[in-house]
Coordinates of C-alpha atoms in Angstrom, one line a residue:
X1 CA 96.6 179.2 103.5
X2 CA 95.7 180.1 99.9
X3 CA 92.3 181.3 99.0
X4 CA 92.0 178.4 96.6
X5 CA 92.2 175.9 99.4
X6 CA 88.9 174.0 99.8
X7 CA 87.1 173.7 103.1
X8 CA 88.0 170.1 103.2
X9 CA 91.7 171.0 102.8
X10 CA 91.4 174.0 105.1
X11 CA 91.6 171.8 108.1
X12 CA 95.3 171.6 107.9
X13 CA 94.7 170.9 111.5
X14 CA 92.1 172.4 113.7
X15 CA 91.4 172.6 117.3
X16 CA 89.4 172.2 120.3
X17 CA 85.7 172.3 120.6
X18 CA 83.9 174.4 122.4
X19 CA 81.8 171.4 122.0
X20 CA 83.9 169.1 123.2
X21 CA 84.4 167.7 126.5
X22 CA 87.8 166.7 127.5
X23 CA 86.5 164.5 130.3
X24 CA 87.5 161.0 131.1
X25 CA 85.3 160.3 134.1
X26 CA 87.0 159.3 137.3
X27 CA 84.9 158.2 140.3
X28 CA 86.9 159.7 142.9
X29 CA 87.5 160.4 146.5
X30 CA 90.4 160.3 148.9
X31 CA 91.5 158.6 152.1
X32 CA 91.1 160.7 155.2
X33 CA 92.9 160.3 158.4
X34 CA 92.3 163.5 160.2
X35 CA 94.2 166.8 160.2
X36 CA 93.3 169.9 158.3
X37 CA 92.7 167.9 155.1
X38 CA 90.2 165.7 156.8
X39 CA 88.5 168.6 158.3
X40 CA 88.2 170.3 155.0
X41 CA 86.9 167.2 153.3
X42 CA 84.4 166.4 155.9
X43 CA 82.9 169.9 156.2
X44 CA 82.6 170.8 152.5
X45 CA 81.1 174.2 152.6
X46 CA 80.1 175.9 155.8
X47 CA 77.2 174.2 157.6
X48 CA 77.3 171.0 155.7
X49 CA 77.2 167.6 157.3
X50 CA 80.4 165.9 158.5
X51 CA 81.5 162.6 157.0
X52 CA 79.7 160.6 159.7
X53 CA 76.4 162.1 158.7
X54 CA 74.2 161.0 155.8
X55 CA 74.1 163.9 153.4
X56 CA 71.5 164.7 150.8
X57 CA 74.4 165.3 148.5
X58 CA 76.7 162.3 148.9
X59 CA 79.5 163.9 146.9
X60 CA 80.2 166.0 149.9
X61 CA 81.3 163.1 152.1
X62 CA 84.6 161.3 151.7
X63 CA 84.5 157.5 151.8
X64 CA 86.5 155.3 154.1
X65 CA 90.1 154.5 153.2
X66 CA 90.5 151.4 151.0
X67 CA 91.8 148.5 153.1
X68 CA 94.9 146.7 152.1
X69 CA 93.1 143.4 151.6
X70 CA 91.1 144.9 148.7
X71 CA 94.3 145.8 146.8
X72 CA 95.1 143.0 144.2
X73 CA 97.8 144.9 142.4
X74 CA 100.4 147.6 143.2
X75 CA 102.4 149.4 140.6
X76 CA 105.1 152.1 140.7
X77 CA 105.6 154.9 138.2
X78 CA 106.8 158.4 137.9
X79 CA 103.8 160.1 136.4
X80 CA 100.2 159.0 137.0
X81 CA 97.4 160.4 134.8
X82 CA 93.8 160.1 135.9
X83 CA 91.5 160.3 132.9
X84 CA 92.1 159.9 129.2
X85 CA 90.4 162.8 127.4
X86 CA 91.7 165.9 125.7
X87 CA 94.0 166.7 128.6
X88 CA 95.0 163.2 129.8
X89 CA 95.9 161.7 126.4
X90 CA 98.4 164.4 125.4
X91 CA 99.9 164.3 128.9
X92 CA 100.3 160.5 128.7
X93 CA 101.7 160.7 125.2
X94 CA 104.2 163.4 126.2
X95 CA 105.3 161.7 129.4
X96 CA 106.0 158.4 127.5
X97 CA 107.8 160.2 124.7
X98 CA 110.0 161.9 127.3
X99 CA 111.1 158.6 128.6
X100 CA 109.1 158.8 131.9
X101 CA 107.5 155.8 133.5
X102 CA 103.8 156.7 133.1
X103 CA 100.6 155.0 134.1
X104 CA 97.1 156.1 133.2
X105 CA 93.8 155.1 134.8
X106 CA 90.6 155.6 132.7
X107 CA 87.0 155.1 133.8
X108 CA 85.7 153.8 130.5
X109 CA 87.0 151.2 128.0
X110 CA 88.3 153.8 125.6
X111 CA 89.8 157.3 125.5
X112 CA 87.1 159.9 125.5
X113 CA 86.9 162.6 122.9
X114 CA 83.8 164.7 122.4
X115 CA 84.3 167.5 120.0
X116 CA 86.9 168.1 117.3
X117 CA 89.1 171.1 117.2
X118 CA 92.3 172.0 119.0
X119 CA 93.1 175.7 119.0
X120 CA 96.6 177.1 119.2
X121 CA 97.8 180.6 119.8
X122 CA 101.4 181.7 119.1
X123 CA 101.7 179.0 116.5
X124 CA 104.7 178.4 114.3
X125 CA 102.1 178.6 111.4
X126 CA 100.9 182.1 112.3
X127 CA 103.3 184.1 110.0
X128 CA 102.3 182.2 106.9
X129 CA 98.7 183.2 107.5
X130 CA 99.3 186.8 108.6
X131 CA 98.3 186.2 112.2
X132 CA 100.1 188.2 114.8
X133 CA 99.8 186.9 118.4
X134 CA 98.7 189.7 120.8
X135 CA 99.5 188.3 124.2
X136 CA 98.7 191.4 126.1
X137 CA 95.5 192.1 124.2
X138 CA 94.3 188.5 124.7
X139 CA 94.9 188.7 128.4
X140 CA 93.0 192.0 128.6
X141 CA 90.1 190.7 126.7
X142 CA 89.7 187.6 128.8
X143 CA 90.1 189.6 132.0
X144 CA 87.0 191.6 130.9
X145 CA 84.9 188.8 129.5
X146 CA 85.9 186.6 132.4
X147 CA 84.1 189.0 134.8
X148 CA 86.8 188.7 137.4
X149 CA 87.1 184.9 137.2
X150 CA 89.9 184.7 134.7
X151 CA 93.4 184.0 136.1
X152 CA 95.5 185.7 133.5
X153 CA 98.8 184.1 134.8
X154 CA 97.4 180.6 134.4
X155 CA 95.6 181.0 131.1
X156 CA 98.1 183.4 129.7
X157 CA 100.9 180.9 130.2
X158 CA 98.8 178.3 128.4
X159 CA 98.0 180.6 125.5
X160 CA 101.7 181.6 125.1
X161 CA 102.8 178.0 124.9
X162 CA 99.9 176.4 123.2
X163 CA 101.2 176.9 119.7
X164 CA 104.4 174.9 120.4
X165 CA 102.6 172.3 122.5
X166 CA 99.8 171.5 120.1
X167 CA 102.2 171.4 117.2
X168 CA 104.4 169.0 119.0
X169 CA 101.4 166.7 119.9
X170 CA 100.1 166.7 116.3
X171 CA 103.5 166.2 114.7
X172 CA 104.5 163.5 117.2
X173 CA 101.4 161.5 116.4
X174 CA 101.1 162.1 112.7
X175 CA 102.6 158.6 112.0
X176 CA 99.5 157.0 113.6
X177 CA 96.9 159.6 112.6
X178 CA 97.2 162.4 110.0
X179 CA 96.2 165.9 111.0
X180 CA 95.3 169.2 109.2
X181 CA 95.9 172.7 110.4
X182 CA 94.7 176.1 109.3
X183 CA 93.5 179.5 110.6
X184 CA 90.3 179.6 112.5
X185 CA 88.4 181.8 110.1
X186 CA 88.5 179.1 107.4
X187 CA 85.9 177.0 109.4
X188 CA 82.3 177.2 108.4
X189 CA 80.5 174.1 109.5
X190 CA 77.1 175.6 109.8
X191 CA 77.7 176.1 113.5
X192 CA 80.8 178.2 113.8
X193 CA 81.7 181.0 111.4
X194 CA 84.3 183.6 112.0
X195 CA 85.5 186.4 109.8
X196 CA 88.9 187.2 111.3
X197 CA 91.7 184.7 112.0
X198 CA 93.3 185.0 115.4
X199 CA 94.9 181.6 115.9
X200 CA 95.4 178.2 114.3
X201 CA 93.2 175.1 114.7
X202 CA 94.1 171.5 114.3
X203 CA 91.8 168.6 113.3
X204 CA 92.3 164.8 113.0
X205 CA 89.8 163.8 110.3
X206 CA 88.3 160.3 109.9
X207 CA 89.2 159.1 106.4
X208 CA 86.1 156.8 106.4
X209 CA 83.7 159.7 106.7
X210 CA 82.4 161.7 103.7
X211 CA 80.4 164.5 105.4
X212 CA 82.9 167.1 106.3
X213 CA 81.9 167.9 109.9
X214 CA 81.3 164.2 110.8
X215 CA 84.8 163.3 109.4
X216 CA 86.2 165.9 111.8
X217 CA 84.1 165.2 114.9
X218 CA 84.2 161.4 114.5
X219 CA 87.9 161.4 113.7
X220 CA 88.9 163.0 117.0
X221 CA 88.1 160.1 119.4
X222 CA 89.7 157.7 117.0
X223 CA 92.8 159.8 116.9
X224 CA 92.9 159.8 120.7
X225 CA 92.9 156.0 120.7
X226 CA 95.7 155.9 118.2
X227 CA 97.7 158.3 120.3
X228 CA 97.2 156.1 123.4
X229 CA 98.3 153.1 121.4
X230 CA 101.5 154.9 120.4
X231 CA 102.1 155.9 124.1
X232 CA 101.7 152.3 125.1
X233 CA 104.2 151.3 122.4
X234 CA 106.6 153.7 124.1
X235 CA 106.1 152.1 127.5
X236 CA 103.0 153.8 129.0
X237 CA 100.8 151.4 131.0
X238 CA 97.1 152.2 130.6
X239 CA 94.4 150.7 132.8
X240 CA 91.1 151.0 130.9
X241 CA 87.7 150.5 132.7
X242 CA 89.6 151.3 135.9
X243 CA 88.1 154.5 137.4
X244 CA 90.3 156.2 140.0
X245 CA 88.6 156.1 143.4
X246 CA 90.9 157.8 145.9
X247 CA 94.0 159.9 146.0
X248 CA 96.9 159.0 148.4
X249 CA 98.3 161.8 150.4
X250 CA 101.2 161.4 152.9
X251 CA 101.6 163.0 156.3
X252 CA 98.2 162.3 157.8
X253 CA 96.5 163.9 154.9
X254 CA 98.7 167.0 154.9
X255 CA 101.7 166.0 152.8
X256 CA 102.5 165.1 149.3
X257 CA 100.1 163.3 147.0
X258 CA 101.9 160.1 146.0
X259 CA 99.4 158.1 144.0
X260 CA 95.8 156.8 143.7
X261 CA 93.7 153.8 143.8
X262 CA 91.8 152.5 140.8
X263 CA 88.8 150.2 140.9
X264 CA 89.3 147.2 138.6
X265 CA 86.5 145.3 136.9
X266 CA 86.7 142.4 139.3
X267 CA 85.9 144.7 142.2
X268 CA 89.5 144.8 143.6
X269 CA 91.8 147.8 143.5
X270 CA 95.1 148.7 141.8
X271 CA 97.3 150.9 143.9
X272 CA 99.5 153.2 141.8
X273 CA 102.4 154.9 143.4
X274 CA 103.7 158.0 141.6
X275 CA 107.1 159.5 142.5
X276 CA 106.9 162.7 140.4
X277 CA 103.2 163.6 140.3
X278 CA 99.5 162.8 139.8
X279 CA 97.6 164.6 137.1
X280 CA 93.8 165.0 137.5
X281 CA 92.5 165.1 133.9
X282 CA 89.1 163.9 134.8
X283 CA 86.9 166.5 133.2
X284 CA 83.8 168.3 134.5
X285 CA 80.7 167.6 136.5
X286 CA 77.8 168.4 134.2
X287 CA 76.3 164.9 134.4
X288 CA 76.2 164.8 138.2
X289 CA 72.9 166.2 139.2
X290 CA 73.8 166.3 142.9
X291 CA 76.7 168.6 142.2
X292 CA 74.7 170.6 139.7
X293 CA 72.0 171.1 142.3
X294 CA 74.5 172.8 144.5
X295 CA 76.5 174.7 141.9
X296 CA 74.4 175.0 138.6
X297 CA 70.8 174.1 139.2
X298 CA 69.8 175.5 135.8
X299 CA 71.6 172.5 134.3
X300 CA 69.8 169.8 136.3
X301 CA 66.9 167.5 135.3
X302 CA 66.0 166.5 131.8
X303 CA 68.5 168.7 130.0
X304 CA 70.1 166.6 127.3
X305 CA 73.9 166.2 127.4
X306 CA 76.1 166.1 124.3
X307 CA 78.7 163.9 126.2
X308 CA 78.1 160.3 125.1
X309 CA 80.2 158.7 127.8
X310 CA 78.3 159.6 130.9
X311 CA 81.5 160.1 132.8
X312 CA 81.3 163.9 133.5
X313 CA 80.6 163.2 137.2
X314 CA 83.1 165.6 138.9
X315 CA 85.1 162.8 140.2
X316 CA 88.4 164.5 140.0
X317 CA 87.0 167.6 141.8
X318 CA 85.7 165.3 144.6
X319 CA 89.0 163.5 145.0
X320 CA 90.9 166.8 145.2
X321 CA 88.5 168.4 147.6
X322 CA 88.5 165.4 149.9
X323 CA 92.3 165.5 150.4
X324 CA 92.3 169.2 151.1
X325 CA 92.3 171.1 147.8
X326 CA 90.7 174.5 147.9
X327 CA 87.1 174.4 146.7
X328 CA 86.4 177.1 144.1
X329 CA 83.2 178.9 145.0
X330 CA 82.4 179.7 141.4
X331 CA 80.7 181.0 139.4
X332 CA 81.1 177.9 137.3
X333 CA 80.7 177.9 133.5
X334 CA 77.2 177.2 132.4
X335 CA 78.2 175.2 129.4
X336 CA 75.2 175.3 127.2
X337 CA 74.9 175.0 123.4
X338 CA 72.5 174.6 120.6
X339 CA 72.7 171.2 118.8
X340 CA 75.5 170.4 116.4
X341 CA 73.2 169.5 113.5
X342 CA 75.7 169.5 110.7
X343 CA 73.2 168.6 107.9
X344 CA 70.3 170.7 109.3
X345 CA 68.0 167.6 109.6
X346 CA 66.2 169.0 112.7
X347 CA 67.6 172.4 113.2
X348 CA 68.6 175.4 111.0
X349 CA 72.2 176.6 111.5
X350 CA 73.1 177.2 115.1
X351 CA 74.9 180.4 114.2
X352 CA 71.5 181.9 113.4
X353 CA 70.6 181.3 117.0
X354 CA 72.2 184.7 117.8
X355 CA 70.3 186.6 115.0
X356 CA 68.0 189.3 116.3
X357 CA 64.7 187.9 115.2
X358 CA 61.7 188.0 117.6
X359 CA 62.2 185.3 120.2
X360 CA 59.2 183.6 122.0
X361 CA 58.8 180.5 124.2
X362 CA 56.3 177.8 123.4
X363 CA 53.7 179.6 125.5
X364 CA 54.0 182.6 123.0
X365 CA 55.7 184.9 125.5
X366 CA 58.6 187.1 124.6
X367 CA 61.4 186.8 127.2
X368 CA 64.6 188.5 126.2
X369 CA 66.4 191.2 124.2
X370 CA 67.0 189.4 120.9
X371 CA 70.4 191.0 120.4
X372 CA 71.8 189.4 123.6
X373 CA 73.4 186.7 121.5
X374 CA 75.1 189.2 119.1
X375 CA 77.6 190.1 121.8
X376 CA 78.9 186.6 121.9
X377 CA 80.1 184.0 119.4
X378 CA 78.0 181.0 118.6
X379 CA 76.2 178.7 121.1
X380 CA 78.1 179.5 124.3
X381 CA 76.2 182.8 124.1
X382 CA 74.2 184.0 127.1
X383 CA 71.2 183.6 124.7
X384 CA 71.4 179.9 125.5
X385 CA 70.9 180.7 129.2
X386 CA 67.8 182.7 128.3
X387 CA 66.5 179.8 126.2
X388 CA 67.3 177.1 128.7
X389 CA 65.0 178.7 131.3
X390 CA 62.0 178.4 128.9
X391 CA 59.6 175.4 128.7
X392 CA 61.3 172.5 127.0
X393 CA 64.6 174.4 127.2
X394 CA 63.7 175.8 123.9
X395 CA 63.4 179.2 122.3
X396 CA 61.5 180.0 119.0
X397 CA 62.7 182.6 116.5
X398 CA 60.0 184.3 114.5
X399 CA 60.7 186.2 111.2
X400 CA 59.0 187.0 107.9
X401 CA 60.0 187.5 104.3
X402 CA 62.5 190.2 105.3
X403 CA 64.8 187.5 106.8
X404 CA 67.5 187.9 104.0
X405 CA 68.3 191.4 105.4
X406 CA 69.3 189.8 108.7
X407 CA 71.4 187.2 106.8
X408 CA 73.2 190.2 105.1
X409 CA 71.6 189.1 101.8
X410 CA 74.2 186.4 101.6
X411 CA 73.1 184.1 98.8
X412 CA 74.6 181.0 100.3
X413 CA 72.9 181.7 103.7
X414 CA 69.6 182.4 101.9
X415 CA 69.9 179.1 100.0
X416 CA 70.4 177.2 103.3
X417 CA 67.3 178.9 104.7
X418 CA 65.2 178.1 101.7
X419 CA 66.4 174.4 101.8
X420 CA 65.5 174.2 105.5
X421 CA 62.0 175.6 104.7
X422 CA 61.5 173.1 102.0
X423 CA 62.5 170.2 104.3
X424 CA 60.2 171.7 107.0
X425 CA 63.2 172.2 109.4
X426 CA 62.0 175.8 109.4
X427 CA 58.2 176.1 109.8
X428 CA 56.5 178.4 107.3
X429 CA 53.0 179.7 106.9
X430 CA 51.1 182.5 105.1
X431 CA 49.3 183.6 108.2
X432 CA 50.4 183.9 111.8
X433 CA 47.4 181.8 112.9
X434 CA 48.5 179.0 110.7
X435 CA 52.1 179.3 111.9
X436 CA 51.0 179.1 115.5
X437 CA 49.1 175.9 114.7
X438 CA 52.0 174.3 112.8
X439 CA 54.5 175.0 115.6
X440 CA 52.1 174.1 118.4
X441 CA 52.3 177.2 120.6
X442 CA 50.4 176.3 123.7
X443 CA 48.7 179.7 124.0
X444 CA 47.8 180.8 120.5
X445 CA 46.2 184.1 121.7
X446 CA 49.3 185.1 123.6
X447 CA 51.5 184.3 120.6
X448 CA 49.4 186.6 118.4
X449 CA 49.4 189.3 121.0
X450 CA 53.2 189.0 121.4
X451 CA 53.8 189.3 117.7
X452 CA 51.4 192.3 117.5
X453 CA 53.1 194.0 120.4
X454 CA 56.5 193.5 118.9
X455 CA 55.3 194.9 115.5
X456 CA 54.0 197.9 117.4
X457 CA 57.4 198.7 119.0
X458 CA 59.1 198.2 115.7
X459 CA 56.7 200.6 114.0
X460 CA 57.4 203.1 116.8
X461 CA 61.2 202.8 116.2
X462 CA 62.0 202.1 119.9
X463 CA 61.8 198.7 121.6
X464 CA 60.5 200.0 125.0
X465 CA 60.0 196.4 126.2
X466 CA 63.4 194.8 125.9
X467 CA 65.7 197.4 124.3
X468 CA 66.6 195.9 120.9
X469 CA 68.5 198.7 119.1
X470 CA 66.4 200.6 116.6
X471 CA 68.7 199.6 113.7
X472 CA 67.3 196.0 113.8
X473 CA 63.6 196.8 114.2
X474 CA 62.7 197.5 110.6
X475 CA 64.0 194.2 109.4
X476 CA 62.8 192.1 112.3
X477 CA 59.1 193.1 112.4
X478 CA 56.8 190.2 111.6
X479 CA 54.5 191.8 109.1
X480 CA 55.2 190.5 105.6
X481 CA 54.2 186.9 104.8
X482 CA 55.3 184.2 104.5
X483 CA 56.1 183.9 108.2
X484 CA 58.7 181.6 109.6
X485 CA 59.7 179.9 112.9
X486 CA 62.9 178.2 114.0
X487 CA 63.2 176.3 117.3
X488 CA 66.4 176.5 119.4
X489 CA 66.5 173.6 121.9
X490 CA 69.4 173.9 124.3
X491 CA 71.8 171.1 125.3
X492 CA 74.4 171.0 128.0
X493 CA 78.0 170.3 127.0
X494 CA 80.2 170.9 130.0
X495 CA 80.9 172.9 133.2
X496 CA 84.2 174.4 134.0
X497 CA 86.2 174.5 137.2
X498 CA 86.3 173.1 140.7
X499 CA 90.0 173.3 141.7
X500 CA 92.4 176.2 141.5
X501 CA 95.9 175.8 140.0
X502 CA 99.0 177.9 139.6
X503 CA 100.7 178.4 136.2
X504 CA 102.5 175.1 136.5
X505 CA 99.2 173.2 136.9
X506 CA 99.7 172.5 140.6
X507 CA 96.5 172.2 142.6
X508 CA 96.2 174.8 145.4
X509 CA 94.8 174.5 148.8
X510 CA 92.6 177.1 150.6
X511 CA 95.7 179.2 151.4
X512 CA 96.6 179.2 147.7
X513 CA 99.6 177.0 148.4
X514 CA 100.4 174.1 146.0
X515 CA 99.7 170.6 147.1
X516 CA 102.9 168.8 146.3
X517 CA 102.6 166.1 143.7
X518 CA 99.0 167.0 142.6
X519 CA 98.3 168.7 139.3
X520 CA 95.1 169.4 137.3
X521 CA 94.4 170.1 133.6
X522 CA 91.4 170.6 131.4
X523 CA 87.9 171.3 132.5
X524 CA 88.5 170.5 136.1
X525 CA 90.6 173.6 136.4
X526 CA 89.2 176.9 137.6
X527 CA 90.4 180.4 136.6
X528 CA 89.3 180.5 132.9
X529 CA 85.9 182.0 132.7
X530 CA 82.8 183.2 134.6
X531 CA 79.3 181.9 133.9
X532 CA 79.9 181.4 130.2
X533 CA 82.8 179.7 128.4
X534 CA 84.9 182.3 126.7
X535 CA 84.7 182.1 123.0
X536 CA 87.6 184.3 121.9
X537 CA 89.5 181.2 120.8
X538 CA 87.8 178.8 118.5
X539 CA 88.9 175.4 119.8
X540 CA 89.7 177.0 123.2
X541 CA 88.4 174.0 125.3
X542 CA 90.9 171.6 123.8
X543 CA 93.6 174.3 123.6
X544 CA 93.5 174.6 127.3
X545 CA 93.2 170.9 127.9
X546 CA 96.0 169.8 125.6
X547 CA 98.4 172.5 126.6
X548 CA 97.7 172.4 130.4
X549 CA 98.1 168.6 130.5
X550 CA 101.4 168.6 128.7
X551 CA 102.7 171.6 130.7
X552 CA 101.9 169.8 134.0
X553 CA 104.0 166.9 132.9
X554 CA 106.8 169.2 132.0
X555 CA 106.7 170.6 135.5
X556 CA 106.7 167.1 137.1
X557 CA 109.7 166.1 135.0
X558 CA 111.7 169.3 135.7
X559 CA 111.7 170.5 132.1
X560 CA 109.4 173.5 132.5
X561 CA 111.8 176.0 131.0
X562 CA 112.3 173.9 127.8
X563 CA 110.0 174.1 124.8
X564 CA 108.5 171.0 123.4
X565 CA 110.8 169.4 120.9
X566 CA 110.5 166.3 118.8

């Protein structure tokens, strides 16, 4: 990509959001008829109620099998895809393009795409941009940052093959929706900003949008619908507004998974028989408070979700667990973020959320080491976890007229800051007392005491309270008016995991053996990260979703060893 290329043109194709959910909610469970699968499904985790007992957490208990007289339609196929998000759509498209008889069930009336960017390692475009794919280095980095939760065989396989897979998907669909592609360090949307290119990203912009980020984010769901339309033109059968309800497993619940039931709008069921495989591409569970209460209670309650579909209910996880899939014990990804406010109407740039300015809660209390966020990239930072535990799920960054030093005296960054101040997105005042009143700190005295205490440790050259390195203290003391305050409200965007898979995408049981006929892709899969989504790949969420969905289909069709080819 030439240096002259504009930001609008940069997006020669970009990738997966860390914002974006690849979910397509499936309300799921599976028939039980005894055997080890039934025992596993009924017991959930140790000490939980069996299926005959009313549980405080209904997701733990499998439903009764669907009776034959409730089935109004039965169809046969080779490949069945459950969920049409960032994993399910590419899988469906690829299966249809390969000549397979494919059926997809989707909970909502449209494909679901939240986010924008699809990342790609080992891309055919790497060389022209001077990018060298370091497979071993990437695996080592994720092993460390994954804190023991990363499955290098699974994720490494996906990274190795993502360049070819994503390129195929974009090229195959370019007749119905144009794409752009470029290195990840060309993206600066006020939220993400990188200095070094490590991989390629793809985007599918909306030609009707003028604001650059909206054209990217609003284009992605439209692209998914166009891709599904193309798959249907190649023979795919898609059942919209038909959430999957139960998986079908042979052998008294111990054999091969051969299909699933979907709930139709008239209250009857469609039974889909799949001869080659069933792919769970149903997304995560961050909108299911019952599951969050058991796994991630910090994400329960009134925490706002970026997912507009409401379908991130963990339905695929439930369906898999209830027919005997091994239940991952976590830790699950605490998928938090600061708002994607592209025009800074309510929030200053989210990338500043990791700047080491003094951080207080609304009660005026300092609660963390402000450089916590500098070890991560953007809003998947552990700083979001520190913020979400505060009243209102919000942190407040306090700084003074020395703020340009923390922005590296970057004139463009300073101009954004000044514009935010002028529009009152950033609060400003000539005295700390006035600032406290403008922001509305609930304990003004504590606010003033916290600022004074911080100024004291800055003057002493050592942050003996929270350990911010001395190099930051001179420029982050709050002593020279005017004074400023930025709020950092936290949203939830996804969780990650639930079922373990091998490199082929096959779902594993408790003994780590594959359940024949059952595959999983996207955010339902475990083995990527620990408590925080790994940020090493801009667009990594969709990178994993797109590639893992397509690879699963390849394994079903017996073409695993072949690369994707138009």
